[in-house]
PDB file of C-alpha atoms in Angstrom:
ATOM      1  CA  GLN B   1     291.730 257.217  89.246  1.00 74.00           C
ATOM      2  CA  ALA B   2     292.918 255.181  92.212  1.00 75.00           C
ATOM      3  CA  PHE B   3     293.461 258.383  94.159  1.00 75.00           C
ATOM      4  CA  MET B   4     289.853 259.470  93.569  1.00 82.00           C
ATOM      5  CA  ALA B   5     288.562 256.013  94.449  1.00 86.00           C
ATOM      6  CA  SER B   6     290.520 256.001  97.700  1.00 85.00           C
ATOM      7  CA  ARG B   7     289.281 259.501  98.560  1.00 84.00           C
ATOM      8  CA  ASN B   8     285.706 258.358  97.964  1.00 87.00           C
ATOM      9  CA  ALA B   9     286.177 255.370 100.281  1.00 89.00           C
ATOM     10  CA  GLU B  10     287.801 257.594 102.909  1.00 88.00           C
ATOM     11  CA  LYS B  11     284.850 259.984 102.561  1.00 90.00           C
ATOM     12  CA  ALA B  12     282.500 257.047 103.187  1.00 92.00           C
ATOM     13  CA  LEU B  13     284.429 256.313 106.388  1.00 92.00           C
ATOM     14  CA  GLU B  14     283.761 259.856 107.550  1.00 92.00           C
ATOM     15  CA  PHE B  15     280.053 258.983 107.550  1.00 94.00           C
ATOM     16  CA  ASP B  16     280.449 255.493 109.027  1.00 96.00           C
ATOM     17  CA  PRO B  17     283.963 254.978 110.410  1.00 95.00           C
ATOM     18  CA  THR B  18     283.145 251.515 111.789  1.00 96.00           C
ATOM     19  CA  ASN B  19     281.980 249.996 108.478  1.00 96.00           C
ATOM     20  CA  SER B  20     284.230 246.967 108.028  1.00 96.00           C
ATOM     21  CA  ASP B  21     283.325 246.470 104.379  1.00 95.00           C
ATOM     22  CA  THR B  22     284.433 250.012 103.523  1.00 95.00           C
ATOM     23  CA  TYR B  23     287.839 249.261 105.043  1.00 96.00           C
ATOM     24  CA  GLY B  24     287.983 246.176 102.827  1.00 95.00           C
ATOM     25  CA  GLN B  25     287.095 248.161  99.726  1.00 94.00           C
ATOM     26  CA  LEU B  26     289.666 250.814 100.637  1.00 95.00           C
ATOM     27  CA  GLY B  27     292.302 248.130 101.130  1.00 95.00           C
ATOM     28  CA  MET B  28     291.524 246.662  97.717  1.00 95.00           C
ATOM     29  CA  ILE B  29     291.823 250.118  96.130  1.00 94.00           C
ATOM     30  CA  TYR B  30     295.204 250.597  97.779  1.00 94.00           C
ATOM     31  CA  VAL B  31     296.371 247.190  96.511  1.00 95.00           C
ATOM     32  CA  GLN B  32     295.235 248.039  92.981  1.00 93.00           C
ATOM     33  CA  SER B  33     297.278 251.246  93.138  1.00 93.00           C
ATOM     34  CA  LYS B  34     300.273 249.330  94.576  1.00 93.00           C
ATOM     35  CA  ASN B  35     300.082 251.281  97.838  1.00 93.00           C
ATOM     36  CA  TYR B  36     300.692 248.191  99.963  1.00 95.00           C
ATOM     37  CA  GLU B  37     301.757 250.049 103.094  1.00 94.00           C
ATOM     38  CA  SER B  38     298.342 251.761 103.265  1.00 94.00           C
ATOM     39  CA  ALA B  39     296.510 248.580 102.264  1.00 96.00           C
ATOM     40  CA  LEU B  40     297.871 246.626 105.215  1.00 97.00           C
ATOM     41  CA  PRO B  41     296.049 248.488 108.041  1.00 97.00           C
ATOM     42  CA  ALA B  42     292.817 248.731 106.033  1.00 97.00           C
ATOM     43  CA  LEU B  43     292.789 245.005 105.302  1.00 97.00           C
ATOM     44  CA  GLN B  44     293.827 244.179 108.866  1.00 97.00           C
ATOM     45  CA  CYS B  45     290.732 245.963 110.150  1.00 97.00           C
ATOM     46  CA  VAL B  46     288.376 244.053 107.852  1.00 96.00           C
ATOM     47  CA  VAL B  47     289.988 240.623 108.368  1.00 97.00           C
ATOM     48  CA  GLU B  48     291.151 240.718 112.005  1.00 96.00           C
ATOM     49  CA  GLY B  49     289.356 243.746 113.348  1.00 97.00           C
ATOM     50  CA  CYS B  50     291.262 246.569 114.993  1.00 97.00           C
ATOM     51  CA  THR B  51     291.077 248.636 118.129  1.00 98.00           C
ATOM     52  CA  ALA B  52     290.844 252.419 117.958  1.00 98.00           C
ATOM     53  CA  GLU B  53     294.552 252.506 118.827  1.00 98.00           C
ATOM     54  CA  GLU B  54     295.417 250.091 115.989  1.00 97.00           C
ATOM     55  CA  ASN B  55     293.147 251.709 113.390  1.00 97.00           C
ATOM     56  CA  GLN B  56     295.749 253.611 111.387  1.00 97.00           C
ATOM     57  CA  ILE B  57     293.203 254.565 108.710  1.00 96.00           C
ATOM     58  CA  ALA B  58     290.950 256.322 111.246  1.00 97.00           C
ATOM     59  CA  ILE B  59     293.965 257.860 113.005  1.00 97.00           C
ATOM     60  CA  ASP B  60     295.046 259.364 109.693  1.00 95.00           C
ATOM     61  CA  LEU B  61     291.527 260.709 109.137  1.00 95.00           C
ATOM     62  CA  VAL B  62     291.620 262.265 112.624  1.00 96.00           C
ATOM     63  CA  ASP B  63     294.973 263.878 111.770  1.00 96.00           C
ATOM     64  CA  GLN B  64     293.380 265.322 108.616  1.00 93.00           C
ATOM     65  CA  GLY B  65     290.486 266.716 110.653  1.00 93.00           C
ATOM     66  CA  LEU B  66     287.977 264.413 108.963  1.00 92.00           C
ATOM     67  CA  LEU B  67     287.088 262.379 112.080  1.00 94.00           C
ATOM     68  CA  GLU B  68     286.850 263.492 115.680  1.00 95.00           C
ATOM     69  CA  GLU B  69     288.377 260.307 117.084  1.00 96.00           C
ATOM     70  CA  SER B  70     289.636 256.923 116.016  1.00 97.00           C
ATOM     71  CA  VAL B  71     287.275 253.966 116.327  1.00 98.00           C
ATOM     72  CA  ALA B  72     287.436 250.217 116.700  1.00 98.00           C
ATOM     73  CA  VAL B  73     286.361 248.073 113.752  1.00 98.00           C
ATOM     74  CA  GLU B  74     284.893 244.588 113.977  1.00 97.00           C
ATOM     75  CA  PRO B  75     286.133 242.026 111.447  1.00 96.00           C
ATOM     76  CA  LEU B  76     283.752 240.783 108.790  1.00 95.00           C
ATOM     77  CA  PRO B  77     282.803 237.161 109.328  1.00 93.00           C
ATOM     78  CA  LEU B  78     284.133 234.823 106.664  1.00 93.00           C
ATOM     79  CA  THR B  79     280.712 233.995 105.247  1.00 91.00           C
ATOM     80  CA  ASN B  80     281.093 234.626 101.514  1.00 91.00           C
ATOM     81  CA  PRO B  81     283.708 234.736  98.742  1.00 87.00           C
ATOM     82  CA  THR B  82     283.696 238.550  98.690  1.00 87.00           C
ATOM     83  CA  VAL B  83     285.060 238.587 102.221  1.00 90.00           C
ATOM     84  CA  GLY B  84     287.375 235.782 101.131  1.00 91.00           C
ATOM     85  CA  TYR B  85     289.019 238.095  98.631  1.00 93.00           C
ATOM     86  CA  TYR B  86     289.825 240.526 101.442  1.00 96.00           C
ATOM     87  CA  TYR B  87     291.641 237.614 103.132  1.00 94.00           C
ATOM     88  CA  ILE B  88     293.488 236.794  99.898  1.00 94.00           C
ATOM     89  CA  ARG B  89     294.662 240.377  99.450  1.00 95.00           C
ATOM     90  CA  TYR B  90     295.579 240.744 103.117  1.00 96.00           C
ATOM     91  CA  GLY B  91     297.629 237.548 102.882  1.00 94.00           C
ATOM     92  CA  SER B  92     299.394 238.817  99.756  1.00 92.00           C
ATOM     93  CA  VAL B  93     300.222 242.165 101.328  1.00 95.00           C
ATOM     94  CA  LEU B  94     301.513 240.464 104.472  1.00 94.00           C
ATOM     95  CA  ALA B  95     303.825 238.380 102.300  1.00 89.00           C
ATOM     96  CA  TYR B  96     305.081 241.262 100.172  1.00 89.00           C
ATOM     97  CA  LEU B  97     305.787 243.479 103.174  1.00 91.00           C
ATOM     98  CA  ARG B  98     307.336 240.792 105.336  1.00 88.00           C
ATOM     99  CA  GLN B  99     310.601 241.347 107.134  1.00 84.00           C
ATOM    100  CA  GLU B 100     312.828 238.589 108.432  1.00 82.00           C
ATOM    101  CA  GLY B 101     311.277 237.049 111.546  1.00 83.00           C
ATOM    102  CA  ASP B 102     308.169 239.282 111.695  1.00 90.00           C
ATOM    103  CA  GLY B 103     305.718 236.383 111.277  1.00 92.00           C
ATOM    104  CA  ARG B 104     303.778 237.958 108.416  1.00 94.00           C
ATOM    105  CA  CYS B 105     304.109 234.960 106.091  1.00 93.00           C
ATOM    106  CA  GLU B 106     303.147 232.614 108.901  1.00 94.00           C
ATOM    107  CA  LYS B 107     300.057 234.762 109.511  1.00 95.00           C
ATOM    108  CA  SER B 108     299.293 234.719 105.785  1.00 95.00           C
ATOM    109  CA  LEU B 109     299.515 230.930 105.673  1.00 96.00           C
ATOM    110  CA  LEU B 110     297.117 230.635 108.631  1.00 96.00           C
ATOM    111  CA  LEU B 111     294.653 232.901 106.821  1.00 95.00           C
ATOM    112  CA  MET B 112     294.916 230.712 103.717  1.00 95.00           C
ATOM    113  CA  GLU B 113     294.185 227.598 105.800  1.00 96.00           C
ATOM    114  CA  LYS B 114     291.093 229.308 107.169  1.00 95.00           C
ATOM    115  CA  LEU B 115     289.979 230.244 103.651  1.00 94.00           C
ATOM    116  CA  ARG B 116     290.599 226.748 102.310  1.00 94.00           C
ATOM    117  CA  ALA B 117     288.446 225.315 105.108  1.00 95.00           C
ATOM    118  CA  ALA B 118     285.649 227.857 104.541  1.00 94.00           C
ATOM    119  CA  PHE B 119     285.469 227.526 100.732  1.00 94.00           C
ATOM    120  CA  PRO B 120     286.868 224.102  99.790  1.00 95.00           C
ATOM    121  CA  THR B 121     285.075 224.020  96.422  1.00 95.00           C
ATOM    122  CA  ASP B 122     285.545 227.608  95.211  1.00 94.00           C
ATOM    123  CA  VAL B 123     287.995 227.094  92.348  1.00 95.00           C
ATOM    124  CA  ASP B 124     288.877 230.789  91.976  1.00 92.00           C
ATOM    125  CA  LEU B 125     289.585 231.259  95.665  1.00 92.00           C
ATOM    126  CA  LEU B 126     291.552 228.003  95.803  1.00 94.00           C
ATOM    127  CA  SER B 127     293.733 229.184  92.921  1.00 94.00           C
ATOM    128  CA  ASN B 128     294.465 232.452  94.748  1.00 92.00           C
ATOM    129  CA  ILE B 129     295.075 230.579  97.997  1.00 94.00           C
ATOM    130  CA  GLN B 130     297.610 228.355  96.262  1.00 95.00           C
ATOM    131  CA  THR B 131     299.378 231.378  94.776  1.00 93.00           C
ATOM    132  CA  ASN B 132     299.651 233.014  98.216  1.00 91.00           C
ATOM    133  CA  GLU B 133     300.882 229.797  99.794  1.00 94.00           C
ATOM    134  CA  GLU B 134     303.526 229.333  97.097  1.00 93.00           C
ATOM    135  CA  LEU B 135     304.634 232.946  97.482  1.00 89.00           C
ATOM    136  CA  CYS B 136     305.020 232.691 101.248  1.00 90.00           C
ATOM    137  CA  ASN B 137     306.728 229.320 101.102  1.00 90.00           C
ATOM    138  CA  SER B 138     309.163 230.742  98.541  1.00 88.00           C
ATOM    139  CA  LEU B 139     309.791 233.888 100.574  1.00 82.00           C
ATOM    140  CA  MET B 140     310.275 231.952 103.791  1.00 82.00           C
ATOM    141  CA  SER B 141     312.934 229.805 102.138  1.00 83.00           C
ATOM    142  CA  THR B 142     314.963 232.881 101.160  1.00 72.00           C
ATOM    143  CA  PRO B 143     316.231 235.721 103.375  1.00 64.00           C
ATOM    144  CA  ALA B 144     314.043 238.833 103.552  1.00 54.00           C
ATOM    145  CA  PRO B 145     315.440 242.113 102.233  1.00 56.00           C
TER     146      PRO B 145
END
């Protein structure tokens, strides 16, 4: 069902290709289906924003004939725990896809600091933040594949 869910989110992007939240939802669907390589650009757009040239999701939709051109996407402001979970997942994907010296774990740790500062009393988010931090610290102490 993950394939159908991702197609539905991609269809939503055909109607509003600049909707940051839809990129976040698509990224979460990709993570759930263990498609981390596709999750990374979707979550990047929702957390960091992306230019039309960086927006791999929209570029793929253009290649499929579903969009006329790629578009820039503004990041969602970190104003609620829902957006926080996009940060958590983005940080996890950065860690899992890291390569030696690419800075992905360092970026993940910076995102976790930002989350910790934004939601210092949200126990669920703090637990996920700690898990991501432990993962990155562990990965950074061992050589990447």
